[in-house]
Amino acid sequence: MAIPVILFGPIGFCPNANKEYTVTNAPIQTSLVFDNSYAIRLDGFYAPVQGDVAPKPRLVALNEPLATDLGLDVATLTAEQLAEIFSGTTSPSGATPLAQAYAGHQFGGFSPQLGDGRALLVGEVVNQVGERRDIALKGSGRTPFSRGGDGKAAIGPVLREYIVAEAMFALGIPTTRALAAVTTGESVMREDGPLPGAVLARVAASHLRVGTFQYFAARGEVDKVRQLADYAITRHYPQARDRANPYLALLQSVSQAQADLLAKWMTVGFVHGVMNTDNMTISGETIDYGPCAFMDNYDPRALYSSIDHQGRYAYGQQPVMARWNLARFAETLLPLLDVDETRAIDLATTEVNRFAELYLPAWTARMRAKLGLQDALPEDTKLADDLLATMEGQNVDYTLLFRGLSEPSFGRAAEVKLLFGDPSAFSEWFKRWQLRLKQENSDPTVRAAKMKQVNPIYIPRNHKVEEALQSMTKHGNIAPFERLNNVLSHPFDLLEGCEDYAVPAPAEFGPYRTFCGT
Ligand code: AMP
Ligand code: MG
């Protein structure tokens, strides 16, 4: 497969990176120690911006453990100050707020200029274990990249991102984190009419995206692509620097990180919903929770987003689309991979085609753990795949099935079979699995305990997420959000009185549709 090299015509607008900051309010002194490498080292890759002044900012959620980890002593600030900071109304001292430039393939079509249209990077801090972290806001107002948008966000999508990002974190999946949610006191106009405006404060290993590279590659700015690649290597993959071809090593590292990430998504039934190249990170973290959802019944075609008419980002398509996105990333690196273009294309193509070799072992390892297998045998991929085949068309809840298999004594066989309309194929598979487990001779109690550490009992069930969002949007009641968030922070432990969080939506909830909600 040759990687198609896409050529673009001239692109008009470029942000003015040298614009002076217009300071609206005096900064608030906090304990955050900023060290803003993006602002300093990547001049010309962003536009400085200030958040809008929110009329009546109010803190509705704060992730205190995360704040502490970042060095933010919340006890020294009032709720009003926190709401001002996390709405973008006032910057913490040391911040250099900016909107990042990026491009992206959206549903296969290239947009040469997207960028932070309603987000800003407040700055970077180093956390307690020495990791550099971006603190960013989403919904803080217009930027030079806003195009026709209002730069704002509504409370529903802000809380959805909060819930799902934190649930992913608790499940052990690389992700941006939610630090705070603030209502702004103003309404934002959306399709359904006016909605309460809100801002999400989030934390990421970085906000470098495949689309960041595409922005400069599309303009033919090879030096800038190199500068960005050097920055990405320093920030995320320093070991690549010492390799014979550091840029090829960067591509390999990102491929590996994405293969691992996709394996994790797939083995919890996560459907991102909008895997455009601007929503794929270089760090390998999940980012930009828009129309995402967790699959209930196993179905490779599971799709929740109202805007994905072709099923491009359906559950089963996700590894394929990750590879497609990596091909777009590889294209941006071609001039860096080799001076000889043919050779560069060869190197990139080989790497992109290797994605399955990275993804399949990562997926099989996760499935092995989900099935309580300790030895790695070559036929495990098929064993796991065959289980999925028995589930297809049977309306079997993915999460309940694996949790059911995690009960001691080979799973509660009878109970698990009840999940199937016709359990005959599953029963055959179940016997094979039992034989395989017997060969390993592992202790059933120990095995069950281990399986329960990888097969969650609680995932963000769509009806529970909706209930939390609606309750805040319509009634200003944050309690269901808080309760859901609490439950999801212990996804593997049975919590007393939380049975209703562990079961699929009732039939009257109907088929679930998610909206970008921007
Ligand atoms: P998303 O679908 O959230 O990944 O966003 C895709 C692009 O649209 C990004 O460049 C966003 O910054 C931009 N965008 C989304 N919503 C808005 C909005 N309300 N105002 C301005 N830009 C937006
Ligand atoms: Mg995005």
Coordinates of C-alpha atoms and ligand atoms in Angstrom, one line a residue:
M1 CA 0.0 0.0 0.0
A2 CA 1.4 3.3 -1.0
I3 CA 0.5 6.1 1.4
P4 CA -1.3 8.7 -0.6
V5 CA 0.4 12.0 -0.2
I6 CA -2.2 14.7 -0.3
L7 CA -1.3 18.1 -1.6
F8 CA -3.1 21.3 -0.6
G9 CA -3.4 24.7 -2.1
P10 CA -2.5 27.9 -0.3
I11 CA -4.2 28.5 3.0
G12 CA -5.1 32.1 4.0
F13 CA -5.3 32.6 7.7
C14 CA -2.4 32.0 10.1
P15 CA -2.7 33.1 13.7
N16 CA -0.6 35.9 14.9
A17 CA 1.6 34.4 17.5
N18 CA 3.2 37.7 18.5
K19 CA 0.0 39.4 19.5
E20 CA 0.2 41.0 22.9
Y21 CA -1.8 39.6 25.7
T22 CA -4.7 41.8 26.7
V23 CA -5.0 41.2 30.4
T24 CA -8.6 41.7 31.6
N25 CA -8.4 40.9 35.3
A26 CA -5.3 40.8 37.5
P27 CA -4.1 37.2 37.8
I28 CA -5.0 35.2 40.8
Q29 CA -2.1 33.9 42.9
T30 CA -2.2 30.1 43.3
S31 CA 0.3 27.4 44.3
L32 CA 0.5 26.2 40.7
V33 CA 4.1 26.4 39.4
F34 CA 3.8 26.9 35.6
D35 CA 6.5 25.9 33.2
N36 CA 5.0 26.6 29.8
S37 CA 7.1 24.8 27.3
Y38 CA 4.6 25.0 24.5
A39 CA 4.3 28.7 24.7
I40 CA 8.0 29.2 24.9
R41 CA 9.3 26.6 22.5
L42 CA 6.6 26.6 19.9
D43 CA 6.1 30.3 19.0
G44 CA 4.1 30.4 15.8
F45 CA 2.1 27.3 16.6
Y46 CA -0.7 29.1 18.5
A47 CA -2.5 32.3 19.1
P48 CA -2.5 33.9 22.6
V49 CA -6.0 34.3 23.9
Q50 CA -7.8 35.2 27.1
G51 CA -10.9 33.5 28.2
D52 CA -14.2 35.4 28.2
V53 CA -15.4 37.0 31.4
A54 CA -18.2 34.7 32.7
P55 CA -21.1 36.7 34.2
K56 CA -21.6 34.4 37.1
P57 CA -19.1 31.6 37.3
R58 CA -20.0 28.8 39.7
L59 CA -17.9 25.7 40.5
V60 CA -20.0 22.6 40.1
A61 CA -17.4 19.9 40.2
L62 CA -13.8 19.9 41.4
N63 CA -11.4 16.9 41.2
E64 CA -9.5 17.6 44.4
P65 CA -7.0 14.6 44.3
L66 CA -6.1 15.6 40.7
A67 CA -5.7 19.3 41.8
T68 CA -3.4 18.2 44.6
D69 CA -1.4 16.1 42.3
L70 CA -0.8 19.1 40.1
G71 CA 0.3 21.2 43.0
L72 CA -2.8 23.2 43.4
D73 CA -3.7 23.8 47.0
V74 CA -7.4 24.4 46.7
A75 CA -7.7 25.2 50.4
T76 CA -5.9 28.5 49.8
L77 CA -8.5 29.6 47.3
T78 CA -12.2 30.5 47.6
A79 CA -14.9 28.8 45.6
E80 CA -15.3 32.1 43.7
Q81 CA -11.6 32.2 42.8
L82 CA -11.7 28.6 41.7
A83 CA -14.7 29.3 39.5
E84 CA -13.0 32.4 38.0
I85 CA -9.9 30.4 37.2
F86 CA -11.7 27.4 35.8
S87 CA -14.1 29.5 33.7
G88 CA -11.2 31.3 32.1
T89 CA -12.5 34.6 33.6
T90 CA -9.2 35.2 35.4
S91 CA -5.9 33.4 34.9
P92 CA -3.8 31.9 37.6
S93 CA -0.5 33.7 37.9
G94 CA 2.2 32.3 35.6
A95 CA -0.4 31.1 33.0
T96 CA 0.1 32.0 29.3
P97 CA -3.3 31.2 27.9
L98 CA -3.2 30.3 24.2
A99 CA -5.2 28.6 21.5
Q100 CA -3.3 25.9 19.6
A101 CA -3.3 25.6 15.9
Y102 CA -4.3 22.3 14.3
A103 CA -5.9 20.8 11.3
G104 CA -7.6 17.5 10.8
H105 CA -9.3 14.9 8.7
Q106 CA -12.9 14.9 9.8
F107 CA -14.9 11.9 8.6
G108 CA -12.3 11.5 6.0
G109 CA -12.3 15.0 4.6
F110 CA -9.4 17.3 5.3
S111 CA -9.9 20.6 7.1
P112 CA -6.7 22.6 6.9
Q113 CA -7.6 24.8 9.8
L114 CA -9.4 23.7 12.9
G115 CA -7.5 24.7 16.0
D116 CA -8.8 25.5 19.5
G117 CA -12.0 27.2 18.6
R118 CA -13.4 27.1 22.1
A119 CA -10.5 25.9 24.2
L120 CA -7.4 27.3 25.6
L121 CA -4.3 25.9 27.1
V122 CA -3.8 27.7 30.4
G123 CA -0.3 26.4 30.9
E124 CA 1.8 23.4 32.0
V125 CA 2.8 22.2 35.4
V126 CA 4.9 19.2 36.6
N127 CA 2.9 16.9 38.8
Q128 CA 4.0 15.1 42.0
V129 CA 5.7 12.2 40.1
G130 CA 7.5 14.5 37.7
E131 CA 5.2 14.3 34.7
R132 CA 4.5 17.4 32.7
R133 CA 0.8 18.1 32.4
D134 CA -1.3 20.6 30.4
I135 CA -4.1 22.4 32.1
A136 CA -6.7 23.5 29.5
L137 CA -10.2 24.9 29.4
K138 CA -13.0 24.0 27.0
G139 CA -15.9 26.4 26.5
S140 CA -14.0 29.5 27.6
G141 CA -14.9 31.7 24.6
R142 CA -14.0 32.6 21.1
T143 CA -10.5 32.4 19.7
P144 CA -8.9 33.2 16.3
F145 CA -9.8 29.6 15.4
S146 CA -13.5 29.8 16.2
R147 CA -14.8 30.3 12.7
G148 CA -18.6 30.6 13.0
G149 CA -18.7 29.0 16.5
D150 CA -19.5 30.8 19.7
G151 CA -16.5 29.4 21.6
K152 CA -18.8 28.1 24.3
A153 CA -19.9 24.8 25.7
A154 CA -23.1 23.6 27.4
I155 CA -23.3 22.0 30.8
G156 CA -24.4 18.6 29.4
P157 CA -21.4 17.9 27.2
V158 CA -19.1 19.3 29.8
L159 CA -20.4 16.9 32.4
R160 CA -20.4 14.0 29.9
E161 CA -16.7 14.6 29.3
Y162 CA -16.1 14.8 33.1
I163 CA -17.9 11.5 33.8
V164 CA -16.4 9.5 30.9
A165 CA -12.8 10.8 31.2
E166 CA -12.8 10.0 34.9
A167 CA -14.4 6.6 34.4
M168 CA -11.8 5.8 31.8
F169 CA -9.0 6.8 34.2
A170 CA -10.5 4.5 36.9
L171 CA -10.6 1.7 34.4
G172 CA -6.9 2.1 33.8
I173 CA -7.2 3.6 30.3
P174 CA -4.9 6.4 29.2
T175 CA -7.0 9.6 29.1
T176 CA -7.1 13.3 29.6
R177 CA -8.6 14.0 33.1
A178 CA -11.3 16.2 34.3
L179 CA -10.1 18.8 36.8
A180 CA -13.2 21.0 37.2
A181 CA -16.6 22.0 35.8
V182 CA -17.9 25.5 36.1
T183 CA -21.2 27.0 35.0
T184 CA -20.8 30.4 33.6
G185 CA -24.1 32.0 34.4
E186 CA -24.9 32.6 30.7
S187 CA -27.0 30.6 28.3
V188 CA -25.6 29.1 25.1
M189 CA -27.8 28.6 22.1
R190 CA -27.9 25.1 20.7
E191 CA -30.3 23.1 18.5
D192 CA -32.7 22.5 21.4
G193 CA -32.7 26.1 22.5
P194 CA -30.8 27.9 25.2
L195 CA -28.8 25.7 27.6
P196 CA -26.7 26.6 30.7
G197 CA -23.2 27.5 29.6
A198 CA -20.2 25.8 31.2
V199 CA -16.5 25.3 31.0
L200 CA -14.5 22.1 31.6
A201 CA -11.0 22.3 33.0
R202 CA -9.0 19.3 31.8
V203 CA -5.6 17.9 32.2
A204 CA -3.6 16.1 29.5
A205 CA -0.1 14.7 29.0
S206 CA -0.2 17.2 26.1
H207 CA -2.7 18.4 23.5
L208 CA -0.5 17.4 20.6
R209 CA -2.6 15.8 18.0
V210 CA -2.1 14.1 14.6
G211 CA -3.9 17.2 13.4
T212 CA -1.2 19.5 14.9
F213 CA 1.3 17.9 12.5
Q214 CA -1.1 18.1 9.7
Y215 CA -1.6 21.8 10.1
F216 CA 2.0 22.6 9.3
A217 CA 2.6 19.7 6.9
A218 CA -0.3 20.9 4.8
R219 CA 1.3 24.3 4.5
G220 CA 4.6 22.8 3.4
E221 CA 6.3 24.1 6.5
V222 CA 8.7 21.2 6.9
D223 CA 10.9 23.1 9.5
K224 CA 7.9 23.5 11.7
V225 CA 6.9 19.9 11.4
R226 CA 10.5 19.0 12.4
Q227 CA 10.3 21.5 15.4
L228 CA 7.0 19.9 16.4
A229 CA 8.4 16.4 16.1
D230 CA 11.5 17.3 18.2
Y231 CA 9.2 18.8 20.8
A232 CA 7.0 15.6 20.8
I233 CA 10.0 13.4 21.1
T234 CA 11.4 15.4 24.1
R235 CA 8.0 15.5 25.8
H236 CA 6.7 12.0 25.2
Y237 CA 9.3 9.7 23.7
P238 CA 12.8 10.8 24.7
Q239 CA 14.2 7.4 24.0
A240 CA 13.5 8.0 20.3
R241 CA 16.1 10.7 20.2
D242 CA 18.9 8.1 20.5
R243 CA 17.7 6.0 17.7
A244 CA 19.3 6.0 14.2
N245 CA 16.2 7.6 12.8
P246 CA 14.4 9.5 15.6
Y247 CA 11.4 10.5 13.5
L248 CA 10.8 6.9 12.4
A249 CA 11.1 6.0 16.1
L250 CA 8.5 8.7 16.9
L251 CA 6.1 7.2 14.4
Q252 CA 6.8 3.7 15.9
S253 CA 6.2 5.0 19.4
V254 CA 2.9 6.7 18.5
S255 CA 1.8 3.5 16.7
Q256 CA 2.6 1.4 19.7
A257 CA 0.8 3.9 22.1
Q258 CA -2.3 3.9 19.9
A259 CA -2.3 0.1 19.5
D260 CA -2.3 -0.2 23.3
L261 CA -4.9 2.4 23.7
L262 CA -7.2 0.8 21.1
A263 CA -6.8 -2.6 22.7
K264 CA -8.0 -1.0 26.0
W265 CA -11.0 0.8 24.4
M266 CA -12.1 -2.4 22.6
T267 CA -11.9 -4.6 25.7
V268 CA -14.2 -2.4 27.8
G269 CA -16.6 -1.6 24.9
F270 CA -15.7 2.0 24.6
V271 CA -16.9 3.8 21.4
H272 CA -15.2 7.1 20.9
G273 CA -17.6 8.2 18.2
V274 CA -15.4 10.9 16.5
M275 CA -11.9 9.5 15.8
N276 CA -11.0 12.4 13.5
T277 CA -7.3 13.0 13.3
D278 CA -7.6 16.2 15.4
N279 CA -9.0 13.9 18.1
M280 CA -6.0 11.5 18.1
T281 CA -3.2 12.4 20.5
I282 CA 0.5 11.9 20.0
S283 CA 0.8 10.8 23.7
G284 CA -1.7 7.9 23.3
E285 CA -4.3 9.4 25.6
T286 CA -8.0 9.3 24.8
I287 CA -9.1 12.9 24.1
D288 CA -12.2 14.9 23.2
Y289 CA -15.1 13.0 24.6
G290 CA -17.9 14.1 22.3
P291 CA -20.6 11.7 21.1
C292 CA -18.8 8.8 22.9
A293 CA -20.6 5.9 24.7
F294 CA -20.0 2.5 26.2
M295 CA -21.5 -0.3 24.2
D296 CA -24.1 -2.3 26.1
N297 CA -25.0 -5.3 23.8
Y298 CA -22.0 -6.6 22.0
D299 CA -22.2 -5.5 18.3
P300 CA -19.2 -4.7 16.1
R301 CA -21.5 -2.1 14.4
A302 CA -22.4 -0.4 17.6
L303 CA -22.6 3.3 16.9
Y304 CA -24.2 6.0 19.0
S305 CA -23.2 9.3 17.3
S306 CA -26.0 11.0 15.5
I307 CA -23.6 12.5 12.9
D308 CA -21.8 9.3 11.8
H309 CA -24.2 8.2 9.0
Q310 CA -21.7 5.8 7.4
G311 CA -20.7 4.0 10.6
R312 CA -17.1 5.2 10.0
Y313 CA -16.3 5.2 13.8
A314 CA -18.5 2.2 14.8
Y315 CA -17.1 0.0 17.6
G316 CA -15.6 -2.6 15.4
Q317 CA -14.1 -0.1 13.0
Q318 CA -12.0 1.7 15.6
P319 CA -8.7 -0.2 15.2
V320 CA -9.0 0.2 11.4
M321 CA -9.6 4.0 11.8
A322 CA -6.7 4.3 14.2
R323 CA -4.4 2.8 11.6
W324 CA -5.9 5.2 9.0
N325 CA -5.1 8.1 11.2
L326 CA -1.6 6.9 11.7
A327 CA -1.2 6.8 8.0
R328 CA -2.1 10.5 8.0
F329 CA 0.4 11.1 10.8
A330 CA 3.1 9.2 8.8
E331 CA 2.4 11.4 5.8
T332 CA 3.3 14.5 7.8
L333 CA 6.6 13.0 8.7
L334 CA 7.7 11.9 5.2
P335 CA 10.2 14.7 4.6
L336 CA 11.8 13.9 8.0
L337 CA 12.0 10.2 7.5
D338 CA 14.4 10.2 4.6
V339 CA 15.7 12.8 2.1
D340 CA 14.7 10.3 -0.6
E341 CA 10.9 10.4 -0.9
T342 CA 10.5 6.9 -2.2
R343 CA 12.5 5.6 0.7
A344 CA 10.6 7.7 3.1
I345 CA 7.3 6.4 1.8
D346 CA 8.6 2.8 2.1
L347 CA 9.6 3.4 5.8
A348 CA 6.2 5.0 6.6
T349 CA 4.2 2.4 4.7
T350 CA 6.0 -0.5 6.5
E351 CA 5.4 1.1 9.8
V352 CA 1.7 1.8 9.2
N353 CA 1.2 -1.7 7.9
R354 CA 2.7 -3.1 11.1
F355 CA -0.2 -1.7 13.1
A356 CA -2.0 -5.0 13.3
E357 CA 1.1 -6.7 14.6
L358 CA 1.1 -4.2 17.4
Y359 CA -2.6 -4.2 18.1
L360 CA -3.4 -7.9 18.0
P361 CA -0.9 -8.9 20.8
A362 CA -2.1 -6.0 22.9
W363 CA -5.7 -7.0 22.4
T364 CA -5.0 -10.7 23.0
A365 CA -3.1 -9.9 26.2
R366 CA -6.2 -8.0 27.5
M367 CA -8.6 -10.7 26.5
R368 CA -6.4 -13.3 28.2
A369 CA -6.6 -11.4 31.4
K370 CA -10.4 -11.0 31.0
L371 CA -10.7 -14.7 30.6
G372 CA -8.4 -15.5 33.5
L373 CA -5.7 -17.1 31.4
Q374 CA -2.2 -16.9 32.8
D375 CA -0.2 -18.7 30.0
A376 CA 0.1 -17.1 26.6
L377 CA -0.7 -19.6 23.9
P378 CA -0.8 -18.9 20.2
E379 CA -4.5 -20.0 19.9
D380 CA -5.7 -17.4 22.5
T381 CA -6.6 -14.8 19.9
K382 CA -8.9 -17.3 18.3
L383 CA -10.4 -18.4 21.6
A384 CA -11.3 -14.8 22.5
D385 CA -12.5 -14.1 19.0
D386 CA -14.7 -17.1 19.0
L387 CA -16.4 -16.0 22.2
L388 CA -17.2 -12.7 20.5
A389 CA -18.7 -14.6 17.6
T390 CA -21.0 -16.5 19.9
M391 CA -22.3 -13.1 21.3
E392 CA -23.0 -11.5 17.9
G393 CA -26.7 -11.0 17.2
Q394 CA -27.6 -12.4 20.7
N395 CA -28.1 -9.0 22.5
V396 CA -25.6 -10.0 25.1
D397 CA -24.4 -7.2 27.4
Y398 CA -20.6 -7.1 27.0
T399 CA -19.8 -5.9 30.5
L400 CA -22.2 -8.3 32.3
L401 CA -20.9 -11.3 30.3
F402 CA -17.3 -10.8 31.3
R403 CA -18.2 -10.0 34.9
G404 CA -20.3 -13.1 35.0
L405 CA -17.4 -15.2 33.7
S406 CA -15.4 -13.8 36.6
E407 CA -17.3 -15.6 39.3
P408 CA -15.5 -18.5 40.9
S409 CA -16.2 -22.1 39.7
F410 CA -15.8 -21.3 36.0
G411 CA -18.3 -18.5 36.1
R412 CA -21.9 -18.8 37.1
A413 CA -22.4 -20.9 34.0
A414 CA -26.2 -21.1 34.2
E415 CA -26.6 -17.4 34.9
V416 CA -24.2 -16.3 32.1
K417 CA -26.1 -18.5 29.6
L418 CA -29.2 -16.7 30.5
L419 CA -27.7 -13.6 28.8
F420 CA -28.0 -15.4 25.4
G421 CA -31.2 -15.9 23.5
D422 CA -29.7 -19.1 22.0
P423 CA -26.8 -20.2 24.2
S424 CA -25.8 -23.3 22.1
A425 CA -22.8 -21.7 20.4
F426 CA -21.7 -20.1 23.7
S427 CA -22.1 -23.4 25.6
E428 CA -19.7 -25.1 23.1
W429 CA -17.2 -22.2 23.6
F430 CA -17.7 -22.4 27.4
K431 CA -16.5 -26.1 27.4
R432 CA -13.4 -25.2 25.4
W433 CA -12.6 -22.4 27.9
Q434 CA -13.1 -24.7 30.8
L435 CA -10.7 -27.2 29.3
R436 CA -8.2 -24.5 28.7
L437 CA -8.4 -23.3 32.3
K438 CA -8.0 -26.9 33.6
Q439 CA -4.8 -27.3 31.6
E440 CA -3.4 -24.3 33.5
N441 CA -4.5 -25.7 36.8
S442 CA -4.9 -22.2 38.4
D443 CA -6.7 -21.8 41.6
P444 CA -10.3 -20.8 40.8
T445 CA -10.6 -18.3 43.7
V446 CA -7.4 -16.5 42.9
R447 CA -8.3 -16.5 39.2
A448 CA -11.7 -15.1 39.9
A449 CA -10.3 -12.3 42.1
K450 CA -7.8 -11.4 39.3
M451 CA -10.5 -11.4 36.6
K452 CA -12.6 -9.1 38.7
Q453 CA -9.8 -6.6 38.6
V454 CA -10.0 -6.4 34.8
N455 CA -13.7 -7.0 34.2
P456 CA -15.6 -4.0 35.5
I457 CA -18.9 -4.2 37.2
Y458 CA -19.6 -0.4 36.6
I459 CA -19.2 1.4 33.4
P460 CA -20.9 4.7 32.4
R461 CA -24.2 3.2 31.5
N462 CA -25.9 5.4 28.9
H463 CA -29.1 5.9 30.8
K464 CA -27.2 6.8 34.0
V465 CA -25.1 9.3 32.1
E466 CA -28.2 10.8 30.6
E467 CA -30.0 11.0 33.9
A468 CA -27.0 12.9 35.4
L469 CA -26.8 15.3 32.5
Q470 CA -30.5 16.0 32.3
S471 CA -30.9 16.5 36.0
M472 CA -28.2 19.2 36.0
T473 CA -29.3 20.7 32.7
K474 CA -33.0 20.9 33.5
H475 CA -33.1 21.2 37.3
G476 CA -29.6 22.4 38.3
N477 CA -29.3 19.3 40.4
I478 CA -25.7 18.0 40.5
A479 CA -26.4 15.1 42.9
P480 CA -26.9 12.3 40.3
F481 CA -23.7 13.4 38.6
E482 CA -21.8 13.2 41.9
R483 CA -23.2 9.8 42.7
L484 CA -22.4 8.4 39.3
N485 CA -18.9 9.8 39.4
N486 CA -18.4 8.2 42.8
V487 CA -19.6 4.8 41.7
L488 CA -17.5 4.9 38.5
S489 CA -14.3 5.7 40.5
H490 CA -14.5 2.1 41.8
P491 CA -15.4 0.2 38.6
F492 CA -14.2 -3.2 39.8
D493 CA -15.5 -3.3 43.4
L494 CA -19.1 -4.3 44.2
L495 CA -20.6 -1.4 46.1
E496 CA -23.5 -1.8 48.4
G497 CA -26.7 -0.2 47.2
C498 CA -25.4 0.5 43.7
E499 CA -27.1 -2.4 41.9
D500 CA -28.9 -0.1 39.5
Y501 CA -25.5 1.3 38.2
A502 CA -24.5 -2.2 37.1
V503 CA -27.4 -3.1 34.8
P504 CA -28.2 -2.1 31.2
A505 CA -30.8 0.6 30.4
P506 CA -34.4 -0.5 30.8
A507 CA -36.1 -1.2 27.5
E508 CA -38.1 2.1 27.6
F509 CA -34.8 4.0 27.4
G510 CA -34.8 2.9 23.7
P511 CA -31.9 3.1 21.2
Y512 CA -29.2 5.5 22.4
R513 CA -28.1 8.5 20.3
T514 CA -25.3 10.9 21.2
F515 CA -24.7 14.3 19.9
C516 CA -21.5 16.3 19.5
G517 CA -23.2 18.8 21.6
T518 CA -20.8 21.6 20.6
Ligands
AMP1 P1 -14.6 18.8 18.1 O1 -15.8 18.2 17.3 O2 -15.1 19.2 19.5 O3 -13.4 17.9 18.2 O4 -14.2 20.1 17.5 C1 -13.8 20.2 16.1 C2 -13.4 21.6 15.8 O5 -14.5 22.5 16.0 C3 -12.3 22.2 16.8 O6 -11.5 23.1 16.0 C4 -13.1 22.9 17.8 O7 -12.4 23.9 18.4 C5 -14.2 23.5 16.9 N1 -15.4 23.9 17.7 C6 -16.3 23.0 18.3 N2 -17.3 23.6 18.9 C7 -17.0 24.9 18.8 C8 -17.7 26.1 19.3 N3 -18.8 26.1 20.0 N4 -17.2 27.3 18.9 C9 -16.1 27.4 18.2 N5 -15.4 26.3 17.7 C10 -15.9 25.1 18.0
MG2 MG -11.7 17.8 19.0

